[in-house]
Amino acid sequence: MAARMKGPEALGDGLRGLVNPVTLMLVGLVVLVGVIPFVAALALYQMHDRAERDEAVADARRTATLLLRSFEQSIAPVDLLLLNIASTYDASASPVQVHTMLRSINLPPAVLQVTITDKAGMLIASSLPTDGMEQKDLSGREYMRAYLGREAVHAGLSIGKPVLGLLSKKWGIPLARPLVDAEGRFAGVAVASYAISDFIDFYKQLRTEDDMLIALVGRDGIVRARAARATSFGEDVSASRAFRQTIANGAVVYDEVSVFDGVARVGYAVASTKYPILVTVAHSLAAVEQRSKEFRAAIWSTAIGLSVALFIVALLAGRYLKLQKKLKANEVQALARQREANVLEAISRVPGVAVMHVTEAGASEVGTAADPTLSPLVRRYLASGRFRNLVRGLKEPQLRDEHLSDGTSELEVEMVVAPLQDIDRAASPGQGGDMVVFAVDRTQRRMEENKLYQMSKLASLGEVATGLAHEINQPLGVIRLAASNALTGLKVGLPPDHLAGKLDRIIQQTVRMSRIIDHMRIFGRKSEEQLQPSQPTQAVEGALQVVGAHFRLDEIEVNTMSEPHLPDVLCRQDQLEQVIINLLQNARDAINERRAALGEHFAGRIAVRVAGEARIGAPEQVLIEVADNGGGIPEEVVERIFQPFFTTKPPGKGTGLGLSVSFGIIRDHGGSLSVRNGSEGAIFSIRLPARLAAPALIGASAEIVQG
Ligand code: ADP
C-alpha cells in the first residue's frame, strides 16, 4: 500500500509543497531583501552621479568666468594701447617716425610686437626691427580683411586667429584696431600680437585632468587657443551646438562629444560682453565618473553586504518559523493523538465492542480486550485477504455487517471501518492506509430480532390458521353434503350417474384442500436450509422449466432478459423458484381473465427481467421483475394482495396464499417483494441483496473467516 501511496499522491504533495504559502513568503522575502538594497544603491548612485556632474559644471563655470575676466583684463591694456596709437597716429608720418614712435611705447610683456600697416595692408613699421621687411604685404592677414575695402570702419577690437609673427617668429593672437587720417578715413591698421603661449601655458596649468578642455574661441568660431590633452589653435567649432548657443545666449552648459578628440565632456561656455571672444571649460565625463567610482564601489559593496545580511536574516527567520510551525504541529498532533486514543480506549471498554487499529503490519487492539470471543474473531477477520481487498483504497468510513465464525462460536458483527488521515498530511506524505475498526457484537440483537420475527411469524400463522379453518371448513361442508347426498341417492337407488357426480364433487374439493395445504407447507417450513450463492437467472430458468410448457399451451409468450455479469445472490433456490412460479401463474391468470373479456385473439405477454441495481451508501442488489399485460391490479385491492387468503379469483381457483407466502420467503432472504401497475399490467419486483453484501439474517451466511 505504501508503494501505491508514493505514486501520484506524492507528486501532488510535492506540487503543493512548491506553492506552499510559507515558501511563497520566503521567496518574496528573498526577492525583497535582494532588491531593496540594490534599488536604493542605484538611486543613490544616480543621485551622486548627477551631483558630481552638477559639481563639474559648476566648477567649469567658475573657471570659465575667471578665465574670461582674466582674458579681458589681459587684453584691456593692449586695447588701450591700440586706441592710444589710433588717436595719436599721424598718417603722414614716415615709417622711421612711426617705428620710433612704436619703440617708444612701453609694451606689456605678453605683447610680442605692435605693427602698423597702411590702408592697403602694406607694413609701415613695427615695434621690432623691420630690416628688409619694408613694403611687406600683410593684406592677406585675416585681421586685415576685417578692415580693408570697407567704407565704414569696424569700431571694435578685432581678435584674429593665431598667426606666426613674421618678425617675432612666435605665435600670437593679433589684436587690431583701425587707424584713420585727419579726415577720418581709413588709413591703416594697428596690430598688437599677443603671445598665444601665454594663454596656452596658463590654461595648461589650470587643467586638473588630462582630458579637461580649456578653449578660447572667437565669435567667428575659430579656436584662438585650446588646451586639452594636446594644445592647439585654429580649429573651426562654429558647427558645435555649445558654440552656437553661447553666441545666442551669452553662456551655456557644455555637454558634448568633441569632434576633434572624440572626448565626451561636461562644462561651461561663456562669451565676453566686451570682446568678440568666448571661453569654454569642460571636464571629461570619464573623469567625472571616475570621481564617483569610489563612491559607487562603496555603495555597491554596502548594498551587497546588506543584501547578504538580510538574506541570511530572512533565511534564519524562515527556518525559525518553520521549526516553530513544526513544533506546534507536532504538539497539536500529539495532543490530538492522545485525545483520539483516549476516546478509542473509552469506546473499547464498552461490552461487546472491540476497537482495532489496523496498519499494514496487522491489527492491534486499542485498550484492553473486554470481550474474549469478539476480539480474536475480529482480529482474524481483519488479517484476512478478503478484508484487505474490501478496504483497498478506502477513503470514507464504511459500515459492514459480517458473520464471523471460528468453528466453535459464531458472531454477527457490525463494523465501522474508518480510514485514518494524518493530521498533518503535508508533513508526512505517503503515510496512510491506517484504519481504525469499531466492531460491535450484534449477535444478541440479531437473536432477539429473530425471536421477534418468529413471534410475528407465529402471529401470522395464527391468522393463517383462522383463515385456514374457514377455507377448509367450506370444502369440508361441501364434501359432507355431497357424501350424505350420495349416501341418500345410494339408499333410494338413484342411478350411478348421481353417485359419480357427487364423488366428483368430493374429489374436486379434496384437490382444492390439498392445494391449500401445499401452500401451508411452504409457509410453515423452517428456514433451516442454508442459503447458497447462485446466479439469480438460475431460479428464473428453473421456474420456466416447470411452468413454461403450460404457458405455451395457453399461448402466452414469456420473454426473459438479463444483464450480463450479474452478482450472485444468497438464496434457497427452490424457494426463489416457487416465488417466481407464483408470480408467473398470477400473471397467466390475469392474462387469461383479460383474454376472456377481450376475446381469444388477445396476445398474452409476460416479460421477466433480471438486472443489477446500485444503491447509494449500500451494497448492490439484484432485481427480478415479472411484468404482464393482464391489465393490472385494481387500485382498491392493490394494498391487500399480500394478505393471506386475499384473492379475487373465483372460489376453487385461488387460495389467496401465493403472494403472502412469496412475500415471507423474499423477506427471509433479506430482500423485498413489491408491486406496481405498469401501462399494460402488473409489475412485480423481487429485490435481493447481492452476494458481496452482508447477509441480513443470522444463519443466512455460510462465510467462514479464513485465518
Ligand atoms: P391467488 O392467486 O390464489 O388469488 P395470490 O396471493 O397469489 O392468491 O394473489 C392475490 C390476488 O392478487 C389475486 O387474487 C389477484 O387479484 C391479485 N393478483 C396477483 N397477481 C396479479 C397479476 N399479475 N395481475 C392482476 N392481479 C394479480
mmCIF file with all atom_site columns, C-alpha atoms in Angstrom, residues 178-360:
data_model
loop_
_atom_site.group_PDB
_atom_site.id
_atom_site.type_symbol
_atom_site.label_atom_id
_atom_site.label_alt_id
_atom_site.label_comp_id
_atom_site.label_asym_id
_atom_site.label_entity_id
_atom_site.label_seq_id
_atom_site.pdbx_PDB_ins_code
_atom_site.Cartn_x
_atom_site.Cartn_y
_atom_site.Cartn_z
_atom_site.occupancy
_atom_site.B_iso_or_equiv
_atom_site.pdbx_formal_charge
_atom_site.auth_seq_id
_atom_site.auth_comp_id
_atom_site.auth_asym_id
_atom_site.auth_atom_id
_atom_site.pdbx_PDB_model_num
ATOM 1   C CA . PRO A 1 178 ? 41.796  100.608 -37.417 1.00 0.00 ? 178 PRO A CA 1
ATOM 2   C CA . LEU A 1 179 ? 43.652  103.899 -37.963 1.00 0.00 ? 179 LEU A CA 1
ATOM 3   C CA . VAL A 1 180 ? 42.122  106.983 -39.547 1.00 0.00 ? 180 VAL A CA 1
ATOM 4   C CA . ASP A 1 181 ? 43.641  110.025 -41.217 1.00 0.00 ? 181 ASP A CA 1
ATOM 5   C CA . ALA A 1 182 ? 42.936  113.650 -40.459 1.00 0.00 ? 182 ALA A CA 1
ATOM 6   C CA . GLU A 1 183 ? 39.713  113.406 -42.441 1.00 0.00 ? 183 GLU A CA 1
ATOM 7   C CA . GLY A 1 184 ? 38.571  110.388 -40.540 1.00 0.00 ? 184 GLY A CA 1
ATOM 8   C CA . ARG A 1 185 ? 39.104  107.994 -43.420 1.00 0.00 ? 185 ARG A CA 1
ATOM 9   C CA . PHE A 1 186 ? 40.527  104.531 -43.000 1.00 0.00 ? 186 PHE A CA 1
ATOM 10  C CA . ALA A 1 187 ? 44.233  104.878 -43.094 1.00 0.00 ? 187 ALA A CA 1
ATOM 11  C CA . GLY A 1 188 ? 45.590  101.572 -41.884 1.00 0.00 ? 188 GLY A CA 1
ATOM 12  C CA . VAL A 1 189 ? 45.605  99.106  -39.021 1.00 0.00 ? 189 VAL A CA 1
ATOM 13  C CA . ALA A 1 190 ? 47.425  98.930  -35.682 1.00 0.00 ? 190 ALA A CA 1
ATOM 14  C CA . VAL A 1 191 ? 48.040  95.340  -34.678 1.00 0.00 ? 191 VAL A CA 1
ATOM 15  C CA . ALA A 1 192 ? 49.330  94.099  -31.322 1.00 0.00 ? 192 ALA A CA 1
ATOM 16  C CA . SER A 1 193 ? 50.409  90.484  -31.372 1.00 0.00 ? 193 SER A CA 1
ATOM 17  C CA . TYR A 1 194 ? 49.551  88.830  -28.091 1.00 0.00 ? 194 TYR A CA 1
ATOM 18  C CA . ALA A 1 195 ? 51.691  85.796  -27.242 1.00 0.00 ? 195 ALA A CA 1
ATOM 19  C CA . ILE A 1 196 ? 49.460  82.774  -27.570 1.00 0.00 ? 196 ILE A CA 1
ATOM 20  C CA . SER A 1 197 ? 51.816  80.719  -25.438 1.00 0.00 ? 197 SER A CA 1
ATOM 21  C CA . ASP A 1 198 ? 50.866  82.940  -22.579 1.00 0.00 ? 198 ASP A CA 1
ATOM 22  C CA . PHE A 1 199 ? 47.338  81.700  -22.638 1.00 0.00 ? 199 PHE A CA 1
ATOM 23  C CA . ILE A 1 200 ? 48.186  78.201  -23.529 1.00 0.00 ? 200 ILE A CA 1
ATOM 24  C CA . ASP A 1 201 ? 50.707  77.866  -20.729 1.00 0.00 ? 201 ASP A CA 1
ATOM 25  C CA . PHE A 1 202 ? 48.281  79.396  -18.342 1.00 0.00 ? 202 PHE A CA 1
ATOM 26  C CA . TYR A 1 203 ? 45.458  77.123  -19.470 1.00 0.00 ? 203 TYR A CA 1
ATOM 27  C CA . LYS A 1 204 ? 47.690  74.101  -19.323 1.00 0.00 ? 204 LYS A CA 1
ATOM 28  C CA . GLN A 1 205 ? 48.428  74.827  -15.733 1.00 0.00 ? 205 GLN A CA 1
ATOM 29  C CA . LEU A 1 206 ? 44.794  75.259  -14.920 1.00 0.00 ? 206 LEU A CA 1
ATOM 30  C CA . ARG A 1 207 ? 43.861  71.852  -16.235 1.00 0.00 ? 207 ARG A CA 1
ATOM 31  C CA . THR A 1 208 ? 43.220  69.332  -13.467 1.00 0.00 ? 208 THR A CA 1
ATOM 32  C CA . GLU A 1 209 ? 42.925  66.215  -15.602 1.00 0.00 ? 209 GLU A CA 1
ATOM 33  C CA . ASP A 1 210 ? 44.333  65.011  -18.921 1.00 0.00 ? 210 ASP A CA 1
ATOM 34  C CA . ASP A 1 211 ? 41.143  65.326  -20.905 1.00 0.00 ? 211 ASP A CA 1
ATOM 35  C CA . MET A 1 212 ? 39.991  68.605  -19.427 1.00 0.00 ? 212 MET A CA 1
ATOM 36  C CA . LEU A 1 213 ? 39.366  71.234  -22.098 1.00 0.00 ? 213 LEU A CA 1
ATOM 37  C CA . ILE A 1 214 ? 40.018  74.964  -21.890 1.00 0.00 ? 214 ILE A CA 1
ATOM 38  C CA . ALA A 1 215 ? 39.408  76.867  -25.088 1.00 0.00 ? 215 ALA A CA 1
ATOM 39  C CA . LEU A 1 216 ? 39.412  80.446  -26.200 1.00 0.00 ? 216 LEU A CA 1
ATOM 40  C CA . VAL A 1 217 ? 37.205  80.810  -29.238 1.00 0.00 ? 217 VAL A CA 1
ATOM 41  C CA . GLY A 1 218 ? 36.478  83.812  -31.425 1.00 0.00 ? 218 GLY A CA 1
ATOM 42  C CA . ARG A 1 219 ? 32.911  84.804  -32.227 1.00 0.00 ? 219 ARG A CA 1
ATOM 43  C CA . ASP A 1 220 ? 33.737  83.542  -35.726 1.00 0.00 ? 220 ASP A CA 1
ATOM 44  C CA . GLY A 1 221 ? 34.023  80.005  -34.331 1.00 0.00 ? 221 GLY A CA 1
ATOM 45  C CA . ILE A 1 222 ? 37.768  79.766  -34.838 1.00 0.00 ? 222 ILE A CA 1
ATOM 46  C CA . VAL A 1 223 ? 39.715  78.496  -31.830 1.00 0.00 ? 223 VAL A CA 1
ATOM 47  C CA . ARG A 1 224 ? 42.242  81.050  -30.631 1.00 0.00 ? 224 ARG A CA 1
ATOM 48  C CA . ALA A 1 225 ? 43.826  78.775  -28.090 1.00 0.00 ? 225 ALA A CA 1
ATOM 49  C CA . ARG A 1 226 ? 42.873  75.297  -26.996 1.00 0.00 ? 226 ARG A CA 1
ATOM 50  C CA . ALA A 1 227 ? 44.381  73.272  -24.201 1.00 0.00 ? 227 ALA A CA 1
ATOM 51  C CA . ALA A 1 228 ? 43.279  69.670  -23.921 1.00 0.00 ? 228 ALA A CA 1
ATOM 52  C CA . ARG A 1 229 ? 45.476  66.530  -23.897 1.00 0.00 ? 229 ARG A CA 1
ATOM 53  C CA . ALA A 1 230 ? 47.389  68.457  -26.599 1.00 0.00 ? 230 ALA A CA 1
ATOM 54  C CA . THR A 1 231 ? 47.493  72.198  -27.156 1.00 0.00 ? 231 THR A CA 1
ATOM 55  C CA . SER A 1 232 ? 46.316  73.603  -30.421 1.00 0.00 ? 232 SER A CA 1
ATOM 56  C CA . PHE A 1 233 ? 44.534  76.502  -32.133 1.00 0.00 ? 233 PHE A CA 1
ATOM 57  C CA . GLY A 1 234 ? 42.843  77.380  -35.383 1.00 0.00 ? 234 GLY A CA 1
ATOM 58  C CA . GLU A 1 235 ? 40.092  74.663  -35.273 1.00 0.00 ? 235 GLU A CA 1
ATOM 59  C CA . ASP A 1 236 ? 36.673  75.670  -36.527 1.00 0.00 ? 236 ASP A CA 1
ATOM 60  C CA . VAL A 1 237 ? 33.987  74.919  -33.919 1.00 0.00 ? 237 VAL A CA 1
ATOM 61  C CA . SER A 1 238 ? 31.247  77.040  -35.473 1.00 0.00 ? 238 SER A CA 1
ATOM 62  C CA . ALA A 1 239 ? 29.171  73.913  -36.089 1.00 0.00 ? 239 ALA A CA 1
ATOM 63  C CA . SER A 1 240 ? 29.165  72.980  -32.396 1.00 0.00 ? 240 SER A CA 1
ATOM 64  C CA . ARG A 1 241 ? 25.865  73.305  -30.565 1.00 0.00 ? 241 ARG A CA 1
ATOM 65  C CA . ALA A 1 242 ? 27.549  74.715  -27.462 1.00 0.00 ? 242 ALA A CA 1
ATOM 66  C CA . PHE A 1 243 ? 29.246  77.391  -29.559 1.00 0.00 ? 243 PHE A CA 1
ATOM 67  C CA . ARG A 1 244 ? 26.035  78.451  -31.307 1.00 0.00 ? 244 ARG A CA 1
ATOM 68  C CA . GLN A 1 245 ? 24.076  78.563  -28.083 1.00 0.00 ? 245 GLN A CA 1
ATOM 69  C CA . THR A 1 246 ? 26.796  80.585  -26.367 1.00 0.00 ? 246 THR A CA 1
ATOM 70  C CA . ILE A 1 247 ? 26.705  83.131  -29.193 1.00 0.00 ? 247 ILE A CA 1
ATOM 71  C CA . ALA A 1 248 ? 22.930  83.301  -28.891 1.00 0.00 ? 248 ALA A CA 1
ATOM 72  C CA . ASN A 1 249 ? 22.571  83.270  -25.076 1.00 0.00 ? 249 ASN A CA 1
ATOM 73  C CA . GLY A 1 250 ? 25.912  84.522  -23.765 1.00 0.00 ? 250 GLY A CA 1
ATOM 74  C CA . ALA A 1 251 ? 26.553  81.355  -21.732 1.00 0.00 ? 251 ALA A CA 1
ATOM 75  C CA . VAL A 1 252 ? 25.612  77.688  -21.861 1.00 0.00 ? 252 VAL A CA 1
ATOM 76  C CA . VAL A 1 253 ? 26.187  74.381  -20.092 1.00 0.00 ? 253 VAL A CA 1
ATOM 77  C CA . TYR A 1 254 ? 28.569  72.472  -22.305 1.00 0.00 ? 254 TYR A CA 1
ATOM 78  C CA . ASP A 1 255 ? 27.664  68.832  -22.847 1.00 0.00 ? 255 ASP A CA 1
ATOM 79  C CA . GLU A 1 256 ? 29.036  67.272  -25.978 1.00 0.00 ? 256 GLU A CA 1
ATOM 80  C CA . VAL A 1 257 ? 31.491  64.980  -27.589 1.00 0.00 ? 257 VAL A CA 1
ATOM 81  C CA . SER A 1 258 ? 34.365  66.826  -29.180 1.00 0.00 ? 258 SER A CA 1
ATOM 82  C CA . VAL A 1 259 ? 34.766  66.287  -32.933 1.00 0.00 ? 259 VAL A CA 1
ATOM 83  C CA . PHE A 1 260 ? 38.471  66.845  -32.529 1.00 0.00 ? 260 PHE A CA 1
ATOM 84  C CA . ASP A 1 261 ? 39.446  64.336  -29.915 1.00 0.00 ? 261 ASP A CA 1
ATOM 85  C CA . GLY A 1 262 ? 36.210  62.355  -29.538 1.00 0.00 ? 262 GLY A CA 1
ATOM 86  C CA . VAL A 1 263 ? 36.083  63.009  -25.787 1.00 0.00 ? 263 VAL A CA 1
ATOM 87  C CA . ALA A 1 264 ? 32.686  63.465  -24.122 1.00 0.00 ? 264 ALA A CA 1
ATOM 88  C CA . ARG A 1 265 ? 32.766  66.412  -21.744 1.00 0.00 ? 265 ARG A CA 1
ATOM 89  C CA . VAL A 1 266 ? 30.573  68.482  -19.479 1.00 0.00 ? 266 VAL A CA 1
ATOM 90  C CA . GLY A 1 267 ? 31.359  72.040  -18.613 1.00 0.00 ? 267 GLY A CA 1
ATOM 91  C CA . TYR A 1 268 ? 30.505  75.625  -19.283 1.00 0.00 ? 268 TYR A CA 1
ATOM 92  C CA . ALA A 1 269 ? 30.977  78.149  -22.092 1.00 0.00 ? 269 ALA A CA 1
ATOM 93  C CA . VAL A 1 270 ? 30.702  81.905  -21.595 1.00 0.00 ? 270 VAL A CA 1
ATOM 94  C CA . ALA A 1 271 ? 31.019  84.767  -24.058 1.00 0.00 ? 271 ALA A CA 1
ATOM 95  C CA . SER A 1 272 ? 32.656  88.089  -23.335 1.00 0.00 ? 272 SER A CA 1
ATOM 96  C CA . THR A 1 273 ? 30.419  91.144  -23.487 1.00 0.00 ? 273 THR A CA 1
ATOM 97  C CA . LYS A 1 274 ? 33.411  93.384  -24.240 1.00 0.00 ? 274 LYS A CA 1
ATOM 98  C CA . TYR A 1 275 ? 35.353  91.411  -26.794 1.00 0.00 ? 275 TYR A CA 1
ATOM 99  C CA . PRO A 1 276 ? 34.405  89.036  -29.596 1.00 0.00 ? 276 PRO A CA 1
ATOM 100 C CA . ILE A 1 277 ? 35.622  86.030  -27.653 1.00 0.00 ? 277 ILE A CA 1
ATOM 101 C CA . LEU A 1 278 ? 34.258  83.200  -25.607 1.00 0.00 ? 278 LEU A CA 1
ATOM 102 C CA . VAL A 1 279 ? 35.786  80.742  -23.162 1.00 0.00 ? 279 VAL A CA 1
ATOM 103 C CA . THR A 1 280 ? 34.876  77.062  -22.846 1.00 0.00 ? 280 THR A CA 1
ATOM 104 C CA . VAL A 1 281 ? 35.917  74.992  -19.848 1.00 0.00 ? 281 VAL A CA 1
ATOM 105 C CA . ALA A 1 282 ? 34.869  71.339  -19.745 1.00 0.00 ? 282 ALA A CA 1
ATOM 106 C CA . HIS A 1 283 ? 35.743  68.236  -17.749 1.00 0.00 ? 283 HIS A CA 1
ATOM 107 C CA . SER A 1 284 ? 35.801  64.864  -19.429 1.00 0.00 ? 284 SER A CA 1
ATOM 108 C CA . LEU A 1 285 ? 32.827  62.718  -18.460 1.00 0.00 ? 285 LEU A CA 1
ATOM 109 C CA . ALA A 1 286 ? 35.166  59.836  -17.800 1.00 0.00 ? 286 ALA A CA 1
ATOM 110 C CA . ALA A 1 287 ? 36.966  61.913  -15.206 1.00 0.00 ? 287 ALA A CA 1
ATOM 111 C CA . VAL A 1 288 ? 33.676  62.969  -13.623 1.00 0.00 ? 288 VAL A CA 1
ATOM 112 C CA . GLU A 1 289 ? 32.578  59.370  -13.430 1.00 0.00 ? 289 GLU A CA 1
ATOM 113 C CA . GLN A 1 290 ? 35.964  58.373  -12.161 1.00 0.00 ? 290 GLN A CA 1
ATOM 114 C CA . ARG A 1 291 ? 35.400  60.689  -9.267  1.00 0.00 ? 291 ARG A CA 1
ATOM 115 C CA . SER A 1 292 ? 32.217  58.818  -8.289  1.00 0.00 ? 292 SER A CA 1
ATOM 116 C CA . LYS A 1 293 ? 33.881  55.471  -8.798  1.00 0.00 ? 293 LYS A CA 1
ATOM 117 C CA . GLU A 1 294 ? 34.924  55.081  -5.227  1.00 0.00 ? 294 GLU A CA 1
ATOM 118 C CA . PHE A 1 295 ? 31.578  56.210  -4.029  1.00 0.00 ? 295 PHE A CA 1
ATOM 119 C CA . ARG A 1 296 ? 29.919  53.764  -6.387  1.00 0.00 ? 296 ARG A CA 1
ATOM 120 C CA . ALA A 1 297 ? 32.105  50.928  -5.208  1.00 0.00 ? 297 ALA A CA 1
ATOM 121 C CA . ALA A 1 298 ? 31.286  51.840  -1.628  1.00 0.00 ? 298 ALA A CA 1
ATOM 122 C CA . ILE A 1 299 ? 27.557  51.988  -2.383  1.00 0.00 ? 299 ILE A CA 1
ATOM 123 C CA . TRP A 1 300 ? 27.514  48.668  -4.213  1.00 0.00 ? 300 TRP A CA 1
ATOM 124 C CA . SER A 1 301 ? 29.547  46.848  -1.642  1.00 0.00 ? 301 SER A CA 1
ATOM 125 C CA . THR A 1 302 ? 27.270  48.227  1.068   1.00 0.00 ? 302 THR A CA 1
ATOM 126 C CA . ALA A 1 303 ? 24.217  47.101  -0.927  1.00 0.00 ? 303 ALA A CA 1
ATOM 127 C CA . ILE A 1 304 ? 25.622  43.641  -1.495  1.00 0.00 ? 304 ILE A CA 1
ATOM 128 C CA . GLY A 1 305 ? 26.642  43.343  2.126   1.00 0.00 ? 305 GLY A CA 1
ATOM 129 C CA . LEU A 1 306 ? 23.204  44.481  3.212   1.00 0.00 ? 306 LEU A CA 1
ATOM 130 C CA . SER A 1 307 ? 21.519  42.039  0.829   1.00 0.00 ? 307 SER A CA 1
ATOM 131 C CA . VAL A 1 308 ? 23.584  39.161  2.068   1.00 0.00 ? 308 VAL A CA 1
ATOM 132 C CA . ALA A 1 309 ? 22.919  40.123  5.663   1.00 0.00 ? 309 ALA A CA 1
ATOM 133 C CA . LEU A 1 310 ? 19.183  40.499  5.041   1.00 0.00 ? 310 LEU A CA 1
ATOM 134 C CA . PHE A 1 311 ? 19.138  37.252  3.124   1.00 0.00 ? 311 PHE A CA 1
ATOM 135 C CA . ILE A 1 312 ? 20.772  35.431  5.972   1.00 0.00 ? 312 ILE A CA 1
ATOM 136 C CA . VAL A 1 313 ? 18.362  37.048  8.432   1.00 0.00 ? 313 VAL A CA 1
ATOM 137 C CA . ALA A 1 314 ? 15.394  36.072  6.224   1.00 0.00 ? 314 ALA A CA 1
ATOM 138 C CA . LEU A 1 315 ? 16.715  32.545  5.907   1.00 0.00 ? 315 LEU A CA 1
ATOM 139 C CA . LEU A 1 316 ? 17.180  32.228  9.630   1.00 0.00 ? 316 LEU A CA 1
ATOM 140 C CA . ALA A 1 317 ? 13.748  33.734  10.233  1.00 0.00 ? 317 ALA A CA 1
ATOM 141 C CA . GLY A 1 318 ? 12.206  31.300  7.723   1.00 0.00 ? 318 GLY A CA 1
ATOM 142 C CA . ARG A 1 319 ? 13.905  28.358  9.376   1.00 0.00 ? 319 ARG A CA 1
ATOM 143 C CA . TYR A 1 320 ? 12.878  29.547  12.762  1.00 0.00 ? 320 TYR A CA 1
ATOM 144 C CA . LEU A 1 321 ? 9.234   29.955  11.630  1.00 0.00 ? 321 LEU A CA 1
ATOM 145 C CA . LYS A 1 322 ? 9.244   26.548  10.023  1.00 0.00 ? 322 LYS A CA 1
ATOM 146 C CA . LEU A 1 323 ? 10.682  24.960  13.117  1.00 0.00 ? 323 LEU A CA 1
ATOM 147 C CA . GLN A 1 324 ? 8.145   26.744  15.268  1.00 0.00 ? 324 GLN A CA 1
ATOM 148 C CA . LYS A 1 325 ? 5.347   25.563  12.999  1.00 0.00 ? 325 LYS A CA 1
ATOM 149 C CA . LYS A 1 326 ? 6.633   22.030  13.014  1.00 0.00 ? 326 LYS A CA 1
ATOM 150 C CA . LEU A 1 327 ? 6.955   22.013  16.784  1.00 0.00 ? 327 LEU A CA 1
ATOM 151 C CA . LYS A 1 328 ? 3.483   23.402  17.102  1.00 0.00 ? 328 LYS A CA 1
ATOM 152 C CA . ALA A 1 329 ? 2.088   20.928  14.577  1.00 0.00 ? 329 ALA A CA 1
ATOM 153 C CA . ASN A 1 330 ? 3.812   18.081  16.414  1.00 0.00 ? 330 ASN A CA 1
ATOM 154 C CA . GLU A 1 331 ? 2.369   19.316  19.664  1.00 0.00 ? 331 GLU A CA 1
ATOM 155 C CA . VAL A 1 332 ? -1.124  19.601  18.173  1.00 0.00 ? 332 VAL A CA 1
ATOM 156 C CA . GLN A 1 333 ? -0.730  16.239  16.535  1.00 0.00 ? 333 GLN A CA 1
ATOM 157 C CA . ALA A 1 334 ? 0.427   14.593  19.736  1.00 0.00 ? 334 ALA A CA 1
ATOM 158 C CA . LEU A 1 335 ? -2.459  16.173  21.633  1.00 0.00 ? 335 LEU A CA 1
ATOM 159 C CA . ALA A 1 336 ? -4.962  15.100  19.005  1.00 0.00 ? 336 ALA A CA 1
ATOM 160 C CA . ARG A 1 337 ? -3.494  11.597  19.003  1.00 0.00 ? 337 ARG A CA 1
ATOM 161 C CA . GLN A 1 338 ? -3.714  11.428  22.768  1.00 0.00 ? 338 GLN A CA 1
ATOM 162 C CA . ARG A 1 339 ? -7.321  12.610  22.688  1.00 0.00 ? 339 ARG A CA 1
ATOM 163 C CA . GLU A 1 340 ? -8.151  10.166  19.932  1.00 0.00 ? 340 GLU A CA 1
ATOM 164 C CA . ALA A 1 341 ? -6.505  7.344   21.832  1.00 0.00 ? 341 ALA A CA 1
ATOM 165 C CA . ASN A 1 342 ? -8.454  8.239   24.981  1.00 0.00 ? 342 ASN A CA 1
ATOM 166 C CA . VAL A 1 343 ? -11.748 8.239   23.093  1.00 0.00 ? 343 VAL A CA 1
ATOM 167 C CA . LEU A 1 344 ? -10.962 4.946   21.389  1.00 0.00 ? 344 LEU A CA 1
ATOM 168 C CA . GLU A 1 345 ? -9.900  3.362   24.631  1.00 0.00 ? 345 GLU A CA 1
ATOM 169 C CA . ALA A 1 346 ? -13.091 4.510   26.322  1.00 0.00 ? 346 ALA A CA 1
ATOM 170 C CA . ILE A 1 347 ? -15.119 3.037   23.485  1.00 0.00 ? 347 ILE A CA 1
ATOM 171 C CA . SER A 1 348 ? -13.189 -0.219  23.679  1.00 0.00 ? 348 SER A CA 1
ATOM 172 C CA . ARG A 1 349 ? -14.340 -0.685  27.269  1.00 0.00 ? 349 ARG A CA 1
ATOM 173 C CA . VAL A 1 350 ? -17.968 -0.923  26.208  1.00 0.00 ? 350 VAL A CA 1
ATOM 174 C CA . PRO A 1 351 ? -19.001 -4.589  26.453  1.00 0.00 ? 351 PRO A CA 1
ATOM 175 C CA . GLY A 1 352 ? -19.458 -6.247  23.113  1.00 0.00 ? 352 GLY A CA 1
ATOM 176 C CA . VAL A 1 353 ? -17.268 -3.671  21.406  1.00 0.00 ? 353 VAL A CA 1
ATOM 177 C CA . ALA A 1 354 ? -13.760 -4.113  20.053  1.00 0.00 ? 354 ALA A CA 1
ATOM 178 C CA . VAL A 1 355 ? -11.662 -1.253  18.688  1.00 0.00 ? 355 VAL A CA 1
ATOM 179 C CA . MET A 1 356 ? -8.793  -2.202  16.414  1.00 0.00 ? 356 MET A CA 1
ATOM 180 C CA . HIS A 1 357 ? -6.013  -0.152  14.922  1.00 0.00 ? 357 HIS A CA 1
ATOM 181 C CA . VAL A 1 358 ? -5.190  -1.605  11.534  1.00 0.00 ? 358 VAL A CA 1
ATOM 182 C CA . THR A 1 359 ? -1.842  -0.867  9.927   1.00 0.00 ? 359 THR A CA 1
ATOM 183 C CA . GLU A 1 360 ? -0.025  -2.612  7.164   1.00 0.00 ? 360 GLU A CA 1
#
